[in-house]
Coordinates of C-alpha atoms and ligand atoms in Angstrom, one line a residue:
X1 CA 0.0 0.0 0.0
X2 CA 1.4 3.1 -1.3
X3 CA 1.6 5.8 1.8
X4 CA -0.7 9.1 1.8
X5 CA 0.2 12.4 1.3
X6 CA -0.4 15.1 3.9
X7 CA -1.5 18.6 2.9
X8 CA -2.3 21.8 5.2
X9 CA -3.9 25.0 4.2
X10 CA -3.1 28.0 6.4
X11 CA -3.6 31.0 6.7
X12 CA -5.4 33.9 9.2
X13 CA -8.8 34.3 9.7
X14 CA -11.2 34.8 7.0
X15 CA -8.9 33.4 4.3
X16 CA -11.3 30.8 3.2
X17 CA -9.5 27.2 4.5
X18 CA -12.2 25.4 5.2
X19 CA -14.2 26.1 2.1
X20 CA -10.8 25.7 0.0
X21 CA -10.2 22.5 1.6
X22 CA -13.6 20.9 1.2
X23 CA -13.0 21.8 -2.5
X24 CA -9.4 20.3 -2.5
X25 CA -11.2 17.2 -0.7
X26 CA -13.9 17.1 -3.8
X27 CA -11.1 17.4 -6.4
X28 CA -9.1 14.6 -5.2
X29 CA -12.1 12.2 -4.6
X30 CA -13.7 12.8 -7.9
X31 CA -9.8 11.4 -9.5
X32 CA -10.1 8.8 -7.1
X33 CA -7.9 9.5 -4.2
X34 CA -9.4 8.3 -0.9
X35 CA -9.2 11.4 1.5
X36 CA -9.8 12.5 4.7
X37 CA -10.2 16.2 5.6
X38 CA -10.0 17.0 9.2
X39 CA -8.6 20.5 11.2
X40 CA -6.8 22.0 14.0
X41 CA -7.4 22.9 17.0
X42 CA -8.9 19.2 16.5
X43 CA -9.3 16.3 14.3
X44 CA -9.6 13.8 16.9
X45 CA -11.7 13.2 19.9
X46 CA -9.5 14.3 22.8
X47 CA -8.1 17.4 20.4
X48 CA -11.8 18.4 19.9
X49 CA -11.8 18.5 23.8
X50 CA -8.6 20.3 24.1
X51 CA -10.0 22.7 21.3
X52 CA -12.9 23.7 23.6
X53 CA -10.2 25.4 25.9
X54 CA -8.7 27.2 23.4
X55 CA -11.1 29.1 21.1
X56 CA -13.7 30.4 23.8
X57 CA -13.2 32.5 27.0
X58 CA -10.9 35.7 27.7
X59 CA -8.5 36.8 25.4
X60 CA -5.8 36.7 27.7
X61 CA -7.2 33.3 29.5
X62 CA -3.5 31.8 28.5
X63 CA 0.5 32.4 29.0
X64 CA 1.7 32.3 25.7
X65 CA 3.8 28.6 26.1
X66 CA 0.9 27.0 27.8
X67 CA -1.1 27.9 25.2
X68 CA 1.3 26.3 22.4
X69 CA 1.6 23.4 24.9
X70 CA -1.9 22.6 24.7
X71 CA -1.9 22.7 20.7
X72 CA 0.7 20.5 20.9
X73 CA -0.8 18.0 23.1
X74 CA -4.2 18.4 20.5
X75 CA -1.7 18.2 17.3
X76 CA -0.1 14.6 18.4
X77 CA -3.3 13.3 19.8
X78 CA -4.9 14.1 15.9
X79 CA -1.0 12.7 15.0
X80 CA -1.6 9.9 16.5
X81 CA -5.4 9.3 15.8
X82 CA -6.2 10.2 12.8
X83 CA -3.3 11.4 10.5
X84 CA -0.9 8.7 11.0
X85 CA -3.6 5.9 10.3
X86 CA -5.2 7.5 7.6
X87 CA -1.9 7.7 6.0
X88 CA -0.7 4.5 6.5
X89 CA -3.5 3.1 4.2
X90 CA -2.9 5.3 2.0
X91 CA -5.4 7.7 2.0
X92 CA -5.2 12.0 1.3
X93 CA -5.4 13.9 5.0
X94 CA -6.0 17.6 4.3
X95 CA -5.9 19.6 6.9
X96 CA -7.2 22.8 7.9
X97 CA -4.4 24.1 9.8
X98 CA -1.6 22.5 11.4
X99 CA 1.7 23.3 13.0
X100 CA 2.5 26.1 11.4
X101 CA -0.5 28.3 13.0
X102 CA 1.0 27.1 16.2
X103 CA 4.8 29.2 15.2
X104 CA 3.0 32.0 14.1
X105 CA -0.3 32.3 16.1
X106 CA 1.7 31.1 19.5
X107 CA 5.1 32.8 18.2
X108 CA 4.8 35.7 15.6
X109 CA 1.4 37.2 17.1
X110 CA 1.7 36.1 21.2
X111 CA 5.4 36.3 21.5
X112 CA 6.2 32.8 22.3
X113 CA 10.0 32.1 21.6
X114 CA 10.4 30.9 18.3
X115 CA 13.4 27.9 19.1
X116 CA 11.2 26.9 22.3
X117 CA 8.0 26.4 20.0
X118 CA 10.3 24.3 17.0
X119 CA 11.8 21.9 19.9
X120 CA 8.1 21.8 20.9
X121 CA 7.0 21.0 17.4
X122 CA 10.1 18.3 17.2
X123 CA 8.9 16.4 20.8
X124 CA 4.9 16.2 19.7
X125 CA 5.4 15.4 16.0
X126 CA 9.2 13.2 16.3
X127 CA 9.8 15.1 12.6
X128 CA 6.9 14.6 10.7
X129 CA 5.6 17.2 8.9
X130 CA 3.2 18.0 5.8
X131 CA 4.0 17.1 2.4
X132 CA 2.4 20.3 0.9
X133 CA 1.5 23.8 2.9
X134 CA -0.7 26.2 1.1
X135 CA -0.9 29.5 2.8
X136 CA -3.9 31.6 1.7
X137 CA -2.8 35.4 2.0
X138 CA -5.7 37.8 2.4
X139 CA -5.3 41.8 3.9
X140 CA -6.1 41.5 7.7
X141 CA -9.0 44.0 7.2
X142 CA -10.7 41.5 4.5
X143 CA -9.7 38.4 7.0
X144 CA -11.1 40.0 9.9
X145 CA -14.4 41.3 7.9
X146 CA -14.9 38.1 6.1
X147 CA -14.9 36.5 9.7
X148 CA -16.8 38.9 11.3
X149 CA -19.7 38.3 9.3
X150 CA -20.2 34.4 10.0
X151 CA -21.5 33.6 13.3
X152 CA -20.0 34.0 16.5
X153 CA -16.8 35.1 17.4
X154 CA -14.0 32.9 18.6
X155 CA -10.7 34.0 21.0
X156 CA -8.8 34.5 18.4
X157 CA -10.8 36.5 16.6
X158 CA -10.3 39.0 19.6
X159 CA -6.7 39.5 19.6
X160 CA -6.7 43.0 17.4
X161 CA -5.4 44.3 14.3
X162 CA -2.1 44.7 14.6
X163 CA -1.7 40.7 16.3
X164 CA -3.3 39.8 13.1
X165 CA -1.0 41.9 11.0
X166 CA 1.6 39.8 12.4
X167 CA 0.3 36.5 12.2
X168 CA 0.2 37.4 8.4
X169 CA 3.8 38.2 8.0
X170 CA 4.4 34.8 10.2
X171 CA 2.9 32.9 7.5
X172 CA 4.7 34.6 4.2
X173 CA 7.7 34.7 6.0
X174 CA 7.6 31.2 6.6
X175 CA 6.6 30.5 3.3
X176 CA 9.7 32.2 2.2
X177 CA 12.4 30.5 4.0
X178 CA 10.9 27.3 2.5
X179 CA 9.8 27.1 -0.8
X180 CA 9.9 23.3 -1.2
X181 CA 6.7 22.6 1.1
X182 CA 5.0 26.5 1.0
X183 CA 2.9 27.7 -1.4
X184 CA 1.1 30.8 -1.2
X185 CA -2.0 31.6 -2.8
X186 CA -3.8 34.8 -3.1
X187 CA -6.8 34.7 -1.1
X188 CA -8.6 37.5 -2.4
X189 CA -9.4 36.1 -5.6
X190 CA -12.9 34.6 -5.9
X191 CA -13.2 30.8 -4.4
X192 CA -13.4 29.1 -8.0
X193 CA -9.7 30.7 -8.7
X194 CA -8.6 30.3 -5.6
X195 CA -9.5 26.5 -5.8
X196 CA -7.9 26.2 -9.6
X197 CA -4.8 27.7 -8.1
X198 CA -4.8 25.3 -5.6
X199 CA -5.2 22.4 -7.9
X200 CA -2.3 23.9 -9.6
X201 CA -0.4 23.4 -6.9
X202 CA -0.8 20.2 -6.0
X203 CA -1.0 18.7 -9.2
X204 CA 2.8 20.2 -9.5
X205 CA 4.4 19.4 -6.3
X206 CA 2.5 16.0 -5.9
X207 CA 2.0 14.6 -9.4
X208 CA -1.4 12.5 -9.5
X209 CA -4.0 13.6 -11.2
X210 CA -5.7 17.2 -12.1
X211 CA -6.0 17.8 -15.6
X212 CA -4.8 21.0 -16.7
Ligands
LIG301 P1 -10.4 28.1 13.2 O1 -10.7 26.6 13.4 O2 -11.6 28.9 13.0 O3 -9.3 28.4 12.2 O4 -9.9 28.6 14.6 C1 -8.9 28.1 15.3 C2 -8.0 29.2 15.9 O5 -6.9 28.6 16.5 C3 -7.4 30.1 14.8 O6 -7.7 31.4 15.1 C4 -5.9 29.9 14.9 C5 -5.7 29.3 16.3 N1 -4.6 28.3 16.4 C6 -3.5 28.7 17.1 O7 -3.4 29.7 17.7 N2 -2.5 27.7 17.3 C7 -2.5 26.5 16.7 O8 -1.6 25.7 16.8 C8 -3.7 26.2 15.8 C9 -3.7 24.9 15.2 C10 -4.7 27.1 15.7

């Protein structure tokens, strides 16, 4: 059985992830890829109970490494639960979100220190990491507004402009220093480009199966 592949989308709020990757999900299935689509904060059982902590409740209800500590914990339990296994038989996980919104979320925007949160990353994941990262870039303002206008708020929603103007430098700039596993694809565009230029993407840096 040929292993999976393992793809992220990331991005700040409002970017469009989850609709991008239920449309990524649709793509590969109607080729014939067996996927699963999950996300983070979550994916698994005890990470949907860990997530619960983490989105609701005061802005300031966590110190900066506790609250990277607890995505960690989440991130192997979904590792460990639901990635892993699905991979191992050889299905598509596509997730929204993953380590990287813990280095930029936890790091970039709440001023957790950058080596600390990679040696964290190392002891929850032992090295694993996704095949493909697509980082949707959208203006904060448009983020935030886009967000604004679904239901509810969650904590991070809260944190202000300017935390979000640095979570979106977090991402480029980690797309930058890696252009092997980053992509980044402009967000602003409607969702039926935004999804072609996805396809692009994968079809490129994981040959299957779009056609052109
Ligand atoms: P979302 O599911 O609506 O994207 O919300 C989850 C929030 O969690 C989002 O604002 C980003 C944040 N987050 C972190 O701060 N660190 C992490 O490691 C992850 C996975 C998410």
């Amino acid at each position: 059985m040929t292993r999976g592949r393992f793809i992220t989308l990331e991005g700040g709020e409002g970017a469009g992830k989850t609709v991008q990757a239920a449309r990524l999900r649709d793509a590969l299935e109607a080729r014939g890829v067996g996927t699963v689509l999950t996300r983070e904060p979550g994916g698994s059982p005890g990470a949907e109970e860990i997530r619960r902590l983490l989105v609701s409740g005061p802005v300031e209800r966590w110190e900066p490494l506790a609250e990277a500590m607890l995505h960690a914990a989440a991130r192997r339990d979904h590792l460990l639960h639901t990635i892993e296994p699905a991979l191992e038989r050889g299905l598509w996980v596509i997730s929204d979100r993953f380590v990287d919104s813990m280095i930029v979320y936890q790091g970039y925007g709440q001023g957790a220190d950058l080596g600390v949160l990679e040696r964290l990353s190392d002891l929850s994941l032992g090295g694993f990491e996704p095949d493909l990262t697509v980082v949707l870039d959208i203006p904060v303002s448009e983020g935030l507004g886009r967000a604004a206008a679904r239901a509810g708020s969650n904590r991070y929603e809260r944190m202000g402009t300017d935390f979000h103007e640095t979570v979106r430098r977090g991402f480029l700039a980690r797309a930058e220093s890696d252009e092997r596993r980053y992509a980044v694809v402009d967000a602003t565009a409607d969702p039926d480009t935004v999804d072609r230029a996805i396809q692009k993407i994968v079809a490129a840096r994981l040959p299957v199966l779009f056609d052109e």
